[in-house]
CSV table of C-alpha atoms in Angstrom, one decimal:
chain,number,residue,atom,x,y,z
A,1,MET,CA,-0.2,-0.4,0.1
A,2,SER,CA,1.1,3.3,-1.2
A,3,SER,CA,1.6,6.2,2.0
A,4,ASP,CA,-1.1,8.1,0.1
A,5,ALA,CA,-3.4,5.5,-0.2
A,6,PHE,CA,-2.3,4.3,3.6
A,7,ASP,CA,-2.8,7.9,4.7
A,8,ARG,CA,-5.9,8.1,3.0
A,9,SER,CA,-7.4,4.8,5.1
A,10,ALA,CA,-6.0,6.3,8.0
A,11,LEU,CA,-8.1,9.2,6.9
A,12,VAL,CA,-11.2,7.7,6.4
A,13,ARG,CA,-11.2,5.4,9.9
A,14,ALA,CA,-10.8,8.6,11.4
A,15,VAL,CA,-13.8,10.2,10.2
A,16,HIS,CA,-16.2,7.1,11.0
A,17,ASP,CA,-14.6,7.4,14.1
A,18,ALA,CA,-15.3,11.4,14.9
A,19,TRP,CA,-19.0,11.2,13.2
A,20,ASP,CA,-21.0,13.2,15.2
A,21,ARG,CA,-23.3,14.4,12.5
A,22,ARG,CA,-21.7,17.8,13.2
A,23,LEU,CA,-20.6,19.4,9.6
A,24,ARG,CA,-18.3,22.5,8.4
A,25,LEU,CA,-19.6,24.0,5.3
A,26,VAL,CA,-16.7,26.1,3.4
A,27,HIS,CA,-17.9,27.7,0.4
A,28,ILE,CA,-15.1,28.0,-1.4
A,29,THR,CA,-16.7,30.0,-4.9
A,30,ILE,CA,-19.1,32.4,-5.1
A,31,ALA,CA,-20.7,33.6,-8.3
A,32,ASP,CA,-22.9,35.8,-9.2
A,33,GLU,CA,-24.2,33.7,-12.4
A,34,ASP,CA,-26.5,36.6,-14.1
A,35,GLY,CA,-23.9,39.1,-13.6
A,36,ASP,CA,-27.1,41.4,-11.9
A,37,GLY,CA,-27.9,41.2,-15.6
A,38,TYR,CA,-31.4,41.2,-14.9
A,39,PRO,CA,-32.8,43.9,-12.5
A,40,SER,CA,-35.8,42.0,-11.3
A,41,PHE,CA,-33.9,38.9,-10.2
A,42,ASP,CA,-30.6,37.0,-8.8
A,43,VAL,CA,-28.9,33.9,-9.1
A,44,ASP,CA,-25.8,32.9,-7.0
A,45,ARG,CA,-24.3,29.7,-6.8
A,46,TRP,CA,-22.2,28.3,-4.6
A,47,VAL,CA,-19.6,25.6,-4.3
A,48,ILE,CA,-19.7,24.0,-0.5
A,49,GLU,CA,-16.6,21.9,0.6
A,50,VAL,CA,-18.7,19.8,3.2
A,51,ARG,CA,-16.1,19.0,6.2
A,52,VAL,CA,-16.4,16.5,9.4
A,53,PRO,CA,-14.5,18.6,12.2
A,54,LEU,CA,-12.1,15.8,13.9
A,55,SER,CA,-11.9,17.7,17.3
A,56,ASP,CA,-12.9,20.1,19.0
A,57,ASP,CA,-10.6,22.6,17.3
A,58,GLU,CA,-12.9,24.1,13.6
A,59,ALA,CA,-9.8,23.8,12.0
A,60,GLU,CA,-8.8,20.3,12.2
A,61,ALA,CA,-11.9,18.8,9.8
A,62,ALA,CA,-12.1,16.5,6.6
A,63,PRO,CA,-13.0,17.2,3.7
A,64,VAL,CA,-16.0,14.1,3.2
A,65,ALA,CA,-18.6,16.1,0.2
A,66,ARG,CA,-18.7,18.8,-2.4
A,67,VAL,CA,-21.9,20.5,-3.0
A,68,THR,CA,-23.4,23.3,-5.9
A,69,ALA,CA,-26.4,25.2,-4.8
A,70,PHE,CA,-28.2,28.0,-6.6
A,71,THR,CA,-30.1,31.2,-4.7
A,72,VAL,CA,-32.4,32.9,-7.0
A,73,ARG,CA,-33.4,35.7,-4.7
A,74,ALA,CA,-36.9,37.1,-4.4
A,75,PRO,CA,-38.3,36.0,-7.8
A,76,ASP,CA,-42.4,37.4,-8.2
A,77,GLU,CA,-43.0,34.9,-11.3
A,78,VAL,CA,-42.6,31.5,-12.3
A,79,ASP,CA,-41.2,32.9,-15.5
A,80,GLU,CA,-38.4,34.6,-13.5
A,81,ILE,CA,-37.2,31.1,-11.9
A,82,VAL,CA,-37.2,29.3,-15.1
A,83,GLU,CA,-35.5,32.2,-16.6
A,84,ALA,CA,-32.5,31.7,-13.5
A,85,LEU,CA,-32.4,28.1,-14.1
A,86,GLN,CA,-32.0,28.7,-17.7
A,87,THR,CA,-28.8,31.2,-16.9
A,88,SER,CA,-27.8,28.6,-14.2
A,89,ASP,CA,-25.8,25.4,-15.1
A,90,ALA,CA,-27.9,23.7,-12.7
A,91,ALA,CA,-28.4,19.4,-13.7
A,92,GLY,CA,-31.5,19.2,-12.1
A,93,SER,CA,-35.2,18.8,-13.1
A,94,TYR,CA,-36.3,21.4,-11.7
A,95,SER,CA,-38.3,24.0,-14.8
A,96,ILE,CA,-41.1,20.6,-14.4
A,97,VAL,CA,-41.6,21.6,-11.1
A,98,VAL,CA,-41.5,25.3,-11.2
A,99,THR,CA,-43.8,25.1,-13.5
A,100,GLY,CA,-46.0,22.9,-12.5
A,101,THR,CA,-48.8,21.2,-9.9
A,102,ASP,CA,-48.3,19.0,-7.7
A,103,PRO,CA,-51.7,16.8,-6.9
A,104,SER,CA,-51.6,17.1,-3.0
A,105,GLY,CA,-50.1,20.7,-2.7
A,106,GLY,CA,-51.6,23.1,-5.8
A,107,PRO,CA,-49.0,25.3,-8.3
A,108,PHE,CA,-45.5,25.6,-7.0
A,109,ALA,CA,-46.2,29.5,-7.4
A,110,SER,CA,-48.8,29.5,-5.0
A,111,LEU,CA,-47.0,27.0,-2.6
A,112,PHE,CA,-44.0,29.0,-2.9
A,113,ALA,CA,-45.4,32.9,-2.5
A,114,GLY,CA,-47.1,30.9,0.7
A,115,ALA,CA,-44.3,30.2,2.3
A,116,ALA,CA,-42.3,33.4,1.6
A,117,GLU,CA,-44.9,34.9,3.5
A,118,VAL,CA,-45.5,32.7,6.5
A,119,LEU,CA,-41.6,32.8,6.8
A,120,GLU,CA,-41.0,36.2,5.5
A,121,ARG,CA,-38.7,35.3,3.0
A,122,ASP,CA,-38.1,35.9,-0.6
A,123,ASP,CA,-35.6,33.6,-2.0
A,124,LEU,CA,-35.4,29.7,-3.4
A,125,LEU,CA,-32.6,27.6,-2.4
A,126,ILE,CA,-31.4,24.8,-5.0
A,127,ILE,CA,-29.1,21.8,-3.9
A,128,ASP,CA,-27.9,20.5,-7.1
A,129,ARG,CA,-25.2,18.4,-7.5
A,130,LEU,CA,-23.4,16.3,-4.6
A,131,GLU,CA,-20.5,14.5,-4.3
A,132,VAL,CA,-19.5,12.6,-1.9
A,133,GLY,CA,-15.9,11.3,-1.1
A,134,ALA,CA,-14.5,7.9,-1.5
A,135,GLY,CA,-14.8,5.8,1.9
A,136,PHE,CA,-17.5,8.4,3.5
A,137,GLU,CA,-20.7,7.6,1.3
A,138,ASP,CA,-21.7,5.0,4.2
A,139,LEU,CA,-21.3,7.7,6.8
A,140,PRO,CA,-24.8,7.3,8.7
A,141,HIS,CA,-27.5,10.2,8.3
A,142,LEU,CA,-24.5,12.3,5.8
A,143,VAL,CA,-26.7,13.2,3.5
A,144,PRO,CA,-29.9,14.5,5.6
A,145,ALA,CA,-27.1,16.3,8.2
A,146,ILE,CA,-25.7,18.1,4.5
A,147,VAL,CA,-29.0,19.5,3.6
A,148,ALA,CA,-29.7,20.4,6.2
A,149,ALA,CA,-26.9,22.2,6.9
A,150,ILE,CA,-27.5,24.0,3.7
A,151,GLN,CA,-30.5,24.9,4.3
A,152,ASN,CA,-29.6,26.8,7.0
A,153,GLY,CA,-26.3,28.0,5.7
A,154,PRO,CA,-25.7,31.2,3.8
A,155,ALA,CA,-27.4,29.3,0.8
A,156,GLY,CA,-30.1,28.8,2.4
A,157,ARG,CA,-30.4,31.2,5.5
A,158,THR,CA,-32.5,33.5,3.3
A,159,ALA,CA,-34.8,30.8,1.2
A,160,ALA,CA,-38.2,29.5,1.9
A,161,PHE,CA,-39.1,27.3,-0.3
A,162,VAL,CA,-35.9,24.4,-0.8
A,163,LEU,CA,-35.3,22.4,-3.9
A,164,ALA,CA,-33.0,18.8,-4.4
A,165,ASP,CA,-32.7,16.8,-7.4
A,166,PRO,CA,-31.2,13.3,-5.7
A,167,ALA,CA,-30.4,12.1,-9.4
A,168,GLN,CA,-27.6,14.1,-9.5
A,169,TRP,CA,-26.2,12.5,-6.5
A,170,SER,CA,-23.1,10.5,-6.0
A,171,VAL,CA,-24.7,8.6,-3.6
A,172,ALA,CA,-28.6,6.7,-3.6
A,173,LEU,CA,-30.8,8.1,-0.6
A,174,SER,CA,-32.1,5.0,1.4
A,175,ASP,CA,-35.5,5.2,2.6
A,176,ASP,CA,-34.3,6.0,6.2
A,177,ASP,CA,-32.4,9.1,4.9
A,178,LEU,CA,-34.9,10.5,2.6
A,179,GLY,CA,-37.4,10.5,6.2
A,180,ALA,CA,-34.7,12.6,7.9
A,181,ILE,CA,-34.6,14.9,5.2
A,182,ASN,CA,-38.1,17.4,5.5
A,183,LEU,CA,-38.4,17.3,1.8
A,184,ALA,CA,-41.2,15.7,0.5
A,185,GLN,CA,-41.5,14.1,-3.4
A,186,TRP,CA,-43.3,16.5,-6.1
A,187,ALA,CA,-46.2,15.0,-8.1
A,188,ASP,CA,-44.2,11.7,-10.3
A,189,THR,CA,-41.2,13.4,-10.9
A,190,GLY,CA,-37.7,12.6,-8.6
A,191,VAL,CA,-37.4,16.0,-7.4
A,192,LEU,CA,-37.5,16.7,-3.7
A,193,VAL,CA,-39.7,20.4,-2.9
A,194,GLY,CA,-40.1,21.3,0.6
A,195,VAL,CA,-40.6,24.4,2.8
A,196,ASN,CA,-37.1,25.7,4.4
A,197,ALA,CA,-38.3,25.4,8.0
A,198,ASP,CA,-38.7,22.9,10.4
A,199,PRO,CA,-42.3,21.9,10.4
A,200,HIS,CA,-43.5,22.9,13.5
A,201,GLU,CA,-42.1,26.1,13.1
A,202,ALA,CA,-43.5,26.0,9.9
A,203,HIS,CA,-46.7,25.8,11.8
A,204,GLU,CA,-46.1,28.3,14.7
A,205,ARG,CA,-45.4,30.8,11.7
A,206,ALA,CA,-48.4,30.6,9.9
A,207,ALA,CA,-50.6,30.4,13.7
A,208,ASP,CA,-49.0,34.0,14.0
A,209,LEU,CA,-49.4,35.5,11.0
A,210,ILE,CA,-53.3,34.1,10.9
A,211,ALA,CA,-53.5,35.1,14.3
A,212,ALA,CA,-52.2,38.6,13.4
A,213,ARG,CA,-54.4,39.1,9.5
A,214,THR,CA,-57.3,38.4,12.3
A,215,ALA,CA,-56.7,40.9,14.9
A,216,GLU,CA,-55.6,43.3,12.0
A,217,ASP,CA,-59.0,42.8,10.2
A,218,ALA,CA,-60.8,42.4,13.2
A,219,PRO,CA,-62.8,45.2,14.9
A,220,ALA,CA,-62.4,47.2,18.1
A,221,PRO,CA,-63.9,45.3,21.2
A,222,GLY,CA,-66.9,47.3,22.3
A,223,ALA,CA,-67.8,47.9,25.9
A,224,ARG,CA,-71.1,46.3,25.3
A,225,HIS,CA,-70.2,42.4,25.3
A,226,SER,CA,-70.4,38.7,26.4
A,227,ASP,CA,-68.9,35.5,25.8
A,228,THR,CA,-70.3,31.6,26.8
A,229,TRP,CA,-68.7,28.1,26.6
A,230,VAL,CA,-69.5,25.4,24.0
A,231,SER,CA,-68.3,23.1,26.4
A,232,GLU,CA,-71.5,22.9,28.2
A,233,ILE,CA,-73.9,21.7,25.8
A,234,LEU,CA,-71.2,19.5,24.2
A,235,ASP,CA,-70.7,17.9,27.8
A,236,ARG,CA,-75.1,17.4,28.4
A,237,ALA,CA,-75.1,15.7,24.0
A,238,ALA,CA,-72.6,13.2,25.5
A,239,GLU,CA,-75.0,12.4,27.9
A,240,GLU,CA,-77.5,11.1,25.5
A,241,PRO,CA,-77.4,9.0,22.3
A,242,ALA,CA,-76.7,9.2,19.7
A,243,LEU,CA,-79.2,10.9,16.4
A,244,ALA,CA,-79.1,7.8,14.3
A,245,VAL,CA,-79.3,9.7,10.5
A,246,PRO,CA,-80.3,7.9,7.2
A,247,PHE,CA,-77.8,7.8,5.0
A,248,PRO,CA,-76.6,5.9,1.4
A,249,LEU,CA,-74.2,4.3,2.5
A,250,PRO,CA,-71.8,1.9,0.5
A,251,PRO,CA,-71.8,-1.5,0.2
A,252,ALA,CA,-69.3,-3.2,2.7
A,253,LEU,CA,-65.9,-3.9,1.2
A,254,PRO,CA,-65.5,-7.1,1.1
A,255,PRO,CA,-62.8,-9.0,4.0
A,256,HIS,CA,-60.6,-9.8,1.9
A,257,ILE,CA,-60.2,-6.5,0.7
A,258,TRP,CA,-60.9,-4.7,4.0
A,259,ALA,CA,-57.9,-6.3,5.3
A,260,GLY,CA,-55.2,-4.3,3.5
A,261,ALA,CA,-56.2,-1.1,5.0
A,262,PRO,CA,-53.8,0.7,7.5
A,263,ALA,CA,-54.2,0.3,11.5
A,264,VAL,CA,-54.8,4.0,11.9
A,265,VAL,CA,-56.2,6.7,9.2
A,266,LEU,CA,-55.5,10.2,9.5
A,267,HIS,CA,-57.5,11.9,7.3
A,268,VAL,CA,-57.6,11.9,3.8
A,269,ASP,CA,-57.0,14.4,1.1
A,270,ALA,CA,-58.6,14.8,-2.7
A,271,ASP,CA,-58.3,16.8,-4.9
A,272,PRO,CA,-61.7,16.5,-7.7
A,273,ASP,CA,-60.3,18.4,-10.2
A,274,THR,CA,-57.2,15.5,-11.1
A,275,GLY,CA,-58.5,12.7,-9.2
A,276,ALA,CA,-55.9,12.3,-6.6
A,277,LEU,CA,-56.2,10.6,-3.4
A,278,THR,CA,-53.9,11.2,-0.6
A,279,ILE,CA,-54.6,8.8,2.1
A,280,HIS,CA,-52.6,10.1,5.7
A,281,THR,CA,-52.0,7.3,8.0
A,282,ASP,CA,-49.9,6.1,10.9
A,283,ASP,CA,-47.3,5.0,8.8
A,284,GLY,CA,-47.2,7.3,6.4
A,285,LYS,CA,-49.3,8.9,3.2
A,286,PHE,CA,-50.3,6.7,0.2
A,287,GLU,CA,-51.4,8.6,-3.0
A,288,VAL,CA,-53.5,7.0,-5.7
A,289,VAL,CA,-53.8,9.2,-8.7
A,290,GLY,CA,-56.8,9.1,-11.5
A,291,LEU,CA,-59.2,10.8,-13.4
A,292,PRO,CA,-62.4,9.3,-12.0
A,293,GLY,CA,-63.8,6.2,-14.7
A,294,ASN,CA,-60.2,5.9,-15.2
A,295,ALA,CA,-57.5,2.9,-13.8
A,296,PRO,CA,-56.5,4.1,-11.1
A,297,GLN,CA,-52.1,4.6,-10.8
A,298,LEU,CA,-50.3,4.3,-7.5
A,299,VAL,CA,-47.5,6.9,-6.2
A,300,GLY,CA,-44.9,7.2,-4.3
A,301,ALA,CA,-44.5,4.9,-0.8
A,302,ALA,CA,-47.7,3.1,-2.4
A,303,VAL,CA,-46.0,1.8,-5.3
A,304,GLY,CA,-44.1,0.3,-2.7
A,305,SER,CA,-46.8,-1.4,-0.2
A,306,SER,CA,-48.1,-5.1,0.6
A,307,ILE,CA,-50.3,-6.7,-2.5
A,308,GLN,CA,-53.5,-6.0,0.0
A,309,THR,CA,-52.5,-2.9,1.3
A,310,GLN,CA,-52.7,-2.2,-3.4
A,311,ALA,CA,-55.8,-3.8,-3.7
A,312,TRP,CA,-57.3,-1.4,-1.0
A,313,LEU,CA,-55.5,1.8,-2.7
A,314,ARG,CA,-57.7,0.7,-6.2
A,315,ALA,CA,-60.6,0.0,-4.3
A,316,VAL,CA,-60.6,3.0,-2.3
A,317,HIS,CA,-59.8,5.6,-5.1
A,318,GLU,CA,-62.7,4.2,-7.0
A,319,ARG,CA,-65.1,3.9,-4.4
A,320,TRP,CA,-64.2,7.8,-3.3
A,321,TRP,CA,-65.3,9.0,-6.2
A,322,THR,CA,-68.1,7.3,-7.1
A,323,TYR,CA,-69.6,7.8,-3.2
A,324,GLN,CA,-68.2,10.7,-1.6
A,325,PRO,CA,-69.4,13.8,-3.8
A,326,ALA,CA,-73.0,12.6,-2.6
A,327,LEU,CA,-72.5,11.7,1.0
A,328,HIS,CA,-70.4,15.2,1.3
A,329,ASP,CA,-74.0,16.6,-0.5
A,330,ARG,CA,-75.9,14.8,1.7
A,331,VAL,CA,-73.8,16.4,5.0
A,332,HIS,CA,-74.4,19.7,4.5
A,333,GLU,CA,-78.8,18.6,3.5
A,334,VAL,CA,-78.5,17.0,7.6
A,335,ILE,CA,-76.7,20.0,9.1
A,336,ASP,CA,-79.7,22.4,7.1
A,337,GLN,CA,-82.5,20.1,8.0
A,338,PHE,CA,-81.3,19.4,11.7
A,339,LEU,CA,-80.7,23.7,12.2
A,340,ASP,CA,-84.4,24.9,10.7
A,341,GLY,CA,-86.0,21.3,13.3
A,342,THR,CA,-87.4,19.3,9.7
A,343,LEU,CA,-84.7,16.2,10.0
A,344,GLU,CA,-86.6,13.0,10.4
A,345,LEU,CA,-84.3,10.2,11.8
A,346,ALA,CA,-83.7,6.3,11.3
A,347,ALA,CA,-86.7,4.2,11.6
A,348,ASP,CA,-84.5,1.9,13.2
A,349,ASP,CA,-81.5,-0.1,13.2
A,350,SER,CA,-82.0,-2.0,9.6
A,351,GLN,CA,-82.0,1.5,7.8
A,352,PRO,CA,-78.0,2.3,6.8
A,353,HIS,CA,-77.7,5.6,9.1
A,354,LEU,CA,-74.5,7.4,10.5
A,355,HIS,CA,-74.5,8.8,14.1
A,356,MET,CA,-74.4,12.4,15.0
A,357,SER,CA,-74.3,14.3,18.7
A,358,ALA,CA,-77.9,14.6,20.3
A,359,VAL,CA,-77.3,18.6,20.2
A,360,GLU,CA,-79.9,21.4,21.8
A,361,LEU,CA,-79.4,24.5,20.0
A,362,ARG,CA,-82.0,27.3,21.2
A,363,ARG,CA,-81.4,30.5,19.3
A,364,SER,CA,-82.4,33.4,20.4
A,365,ALA,CA,-85.1,35.8,19.0
A,366,TRP,CA,-83.2,38.3,17.4
A,367,PRO,CA,-85.1,41.6,19.5
A,368,LEU,CA,-85.2,44.7,16.6
A,369,PRO,CA,-86.5,45.4,13.7
A,370,GLY,CA,-84.9,44.6,10.7
A,371,GLU,CA,-82.5,41.7,8.9
A,372,LEU,CA,-79.5,41.0,10.6
A,373,THR,CA,-76.6,38.9,8.9
A,374,VAL,CA,-73.2,37.6,10.1
A,375,GLU,CA,-70.2,37.4,7.7
A,376,PRO,CA,-66.2,35.9,8.0
A,377,VAL,CA,-64.4,39.1,8.6
A,378,ARG,CA,-61.4,37.0,7.4
A,379,GLU,CA,-61.7,33.3,5.9
A,380,HIS,CA,-59.9,30.4,7.7
A,381,ALA,CA,-58.9,32.7,10.3
A,382,GLU,CA,-58.3,31.3,13.4
A,383,PRO,CA,-60.1,32.3,15.9
A,384,LEU,CA,-63.3,32.6,13.4
A,385,VAL,CA,-64.2,36.2,13.5
A,386,LEU,CA,-67.9,37.5,12.4
A,387,GLY,CA,-69.3,40.9,11.2
A,388,ALA,CA,-72.5,41.3,12.0
A,389,ARG,CA,-74.4,44.1,10.2
A,390,LEU,CA,-78.2,45.1,10.5
A,391,ASP,CA,-80.5,45.8,7.1
A,392,GLU,CA,-83.1,47.3,7.9
A,393,ASP,CA,-85.8,49.2,5.6
A,394,GLY,CA,-82.1,49.5,3.2
A,395,SER,CA,-80.0,51.1,5.3
A,396,LYS,CA,-77.6,48.9,6.4
A,397,GLU,CA,-75.3,49.2,10.1
A,398,ASN,CA,-72.4,47.3,11.3
A,399,VAL,CA,-73.6,45.9,14.7
A,400,GLY,CA,-71.0,43.9,16.4
A,401,ALA,CA,-68.8,40.6,15.8
A,402,ILE,CA,-68.9,37.7,17.1
A,403,THR,CA,-65.5,35.8,18.1
A,404,VAL,CA,-65.8,31.7,17.8
A,405,HIS,CA,-62.4,29.9,19.5
A,406,GLU,CA,-61.2,26.8,18.8
A,407,ASP,CA,-62.1,25.2,22.0
A,408,GLY,CA,-65.3,26.8,21.8
A,409,HIS,CA,-65.1,29.7,23.5
A,410,VAL,CA,-67.8,32.1,22.1
A,411,GLU,CA,-67.1,35.9,22.5
A,412,ALA,CA,-69.6,38.7,21.2
A,413,PHE,CA,-69.7,42.7,21.5
A,414,LEU,CA,-71.6,45.5,19.9
A,415,HIS,CA,-69.8,48.6,18.7
A,416,ASP,CA,-69.6,51.4,20.5
A,417,GLU,CA,-71.3,53.9,18.2
A,418,TRP,CA,-73.7,51.4,17.4
A,419,GLN,CA,-77.5,53.0,19.2
A,420,PRO,CA,-75.5,53.5,22.7
A,421,TRP,CA,-79.3,54.5,24.2
A,422,LEU,CA,-80.3,50.8,23.1
A,423,PRO,CA,-81.4,50.0,27.2
A,424,ASP,CA,-81.8,46.1,26.2
A,425,HIS,CA,-78.8,45.3,24.6
A,426,GLU,CA,-78.1,42.1,26.8
A,427,ALA,CA,-81.2,40.5,24.3
A,428,VAL,CA,-79.2,41.3,21.2
A,429,LEU,CA,-75.2,40.2,23.0
A,430,GLN,CA,-77.7,36.8,23.6
A,431,HIS,CA,-78.6,36.8,20.0
A,432,LEU,CA,-75.7,37.4,18.9
A,433,LEU,CA,-73.5,34.7,21.2
A,434,SER,CA,-76.4,32.2,19.9
A,435,LEU,CA,-75.3,32.8,16.3
A,436,GLY,CA,-71.6,31.9,17.3
A,437,VAL,CA,-72.7,28.7,19.0
A,438,GLU,CA,-74.4,27.3,16.3
A,439,GLU,CA,-72.1,28.3,13.4
A,440,PHE,CA,-69.1,25.9,15.9
A,441,ILE,CA,-71.7,23.4,16.4
A,442,VAL,CA,-72.1,22.9,12.7
A,443,GLY,CA,-68.9,22.7,12.7
A,444,VAL,CA,-68.5,19.5,15.1
A,445,LEU,CA,-71.7,18.0,13.3
A,446,HIS,CA,-70.2,18.4,10.2
A,447,ASP,CA,-67.2,16.2,11.6
A,448,GLU,CA,-68.5,14.0,12.9
A,449,LEU,CA,-70.6,12.9,10.1
A,450,ASP,CA,-67.8,13.6,7.7
A,451,ALA,CA,-65.8,11.5,9.6
A,452,GLY,CA,-68.7,8.2,9.2
A,453,VAL,CA,-68.4,8.9,5.2
A,454,ILE,CA,-65.1,8.5,5.1
A,455,THR,CA,-65.1,5.4,7.6
A,456,ALA,CA,-67.9,3.7,5.1
A,457,ILE,CA,-66.0,4.7,2.0
A,458,LEU,CA,-62.7,3.0,3.2
A,459,THR,CA,-64.3,-0.1,5.6
A,460,GLY,CA,-68.0,0.1,5.3
A,461,ASP,CA,-67.4,-0.2,9.1
A,462,VAL,CA,-69.7,1.8,10.2
A,463,ASP,CA,-73.2,1.5,13.3
A,464,GLY,CA,-76.0,1.9,11.0
A,465,HIS,CA,-74.3,-0.7,7.9
């Protein structure tokens, strides 16, 4: 063995002995790919040497890999990203992603814009070529550590979204490594995409943004206010037998098909435009695509599932698009009938039915002349804020607002400037509170019935089958 080979072997052993997933990135080349030729965006090219510290002395580190990455600075449109890719020498297949739509996530442009808004960052990070040195390919979880270091390093710290193409990497990505990387495969391509943040951090930032928006848009609270909790109503309902509501349920799945179902199904995402169905389970998510009437195609992890699970997924895809639309319409029909007092219950257990809580709703009367309407101040916000407006003889007045919290706390207030002389403002407040309670209860009943519909489609195992 030559001295060079001996030294190399000793270095590999030293790196393996010292490996604790700490890395040091050395950005040996930073170049402005477009030379500032385009005023609307810049593209920075990074060549990054990845080193593993051999001791507490940071200067003592061994190079184990080299990465070529790109940072697209503040692109406003998809065309700018495409032009940036053409300007750079990125080797991955990214154009098909940035100009396309993911069945479970929507257009790339919308995902990128949403991530930029939530994270308050403007850039796009592309982790392109990755070359791991000989002898270091089997370092445990090396690739996830490299990806995370680049995401948090100079190339990625201003990025809201990440693209990566493992086809350009010199090492194959194992299932464990893929699970450790906070990126997901885009549709049926091999390109990985994701928000450039820990999922928990992204969720917290999104919640803060929604709360800030709601606070900005919500009217200022008035001095005349009241509140209540829905939990008392739900607790009373829990002590009563559930209501059996007639539903045209699909046939139960044959036992040999049902046997392939995962133990726990968390929720289901469906896209009627593409026919895509994503079933989230405790073992991951399974995707099936194909427009109704066409043969369903398995995607991603579903392809590697057992034969029994694959048969179940194909059967569920067909059942979903055959039965779910009409069943979902029936859910809303039931809730409307429940609210107006015309809901008819199942005659007996032999009639197909689903169960829902026997909630007692009492909407107090509107005590004044005119018609009151309530509308959300902002859609899909938490808490939900409803503005109340009174229409009397063509004159419209903003009365107050209702706030419905996820925990069942309902608040209502009247604007200080609205009829401050009104003697019986408590009756108005009670009416607003009853509308807020009704809004919360409708959500509970919808979730109960919708869960029954999903279970009936996925298995047919519901009490009223």
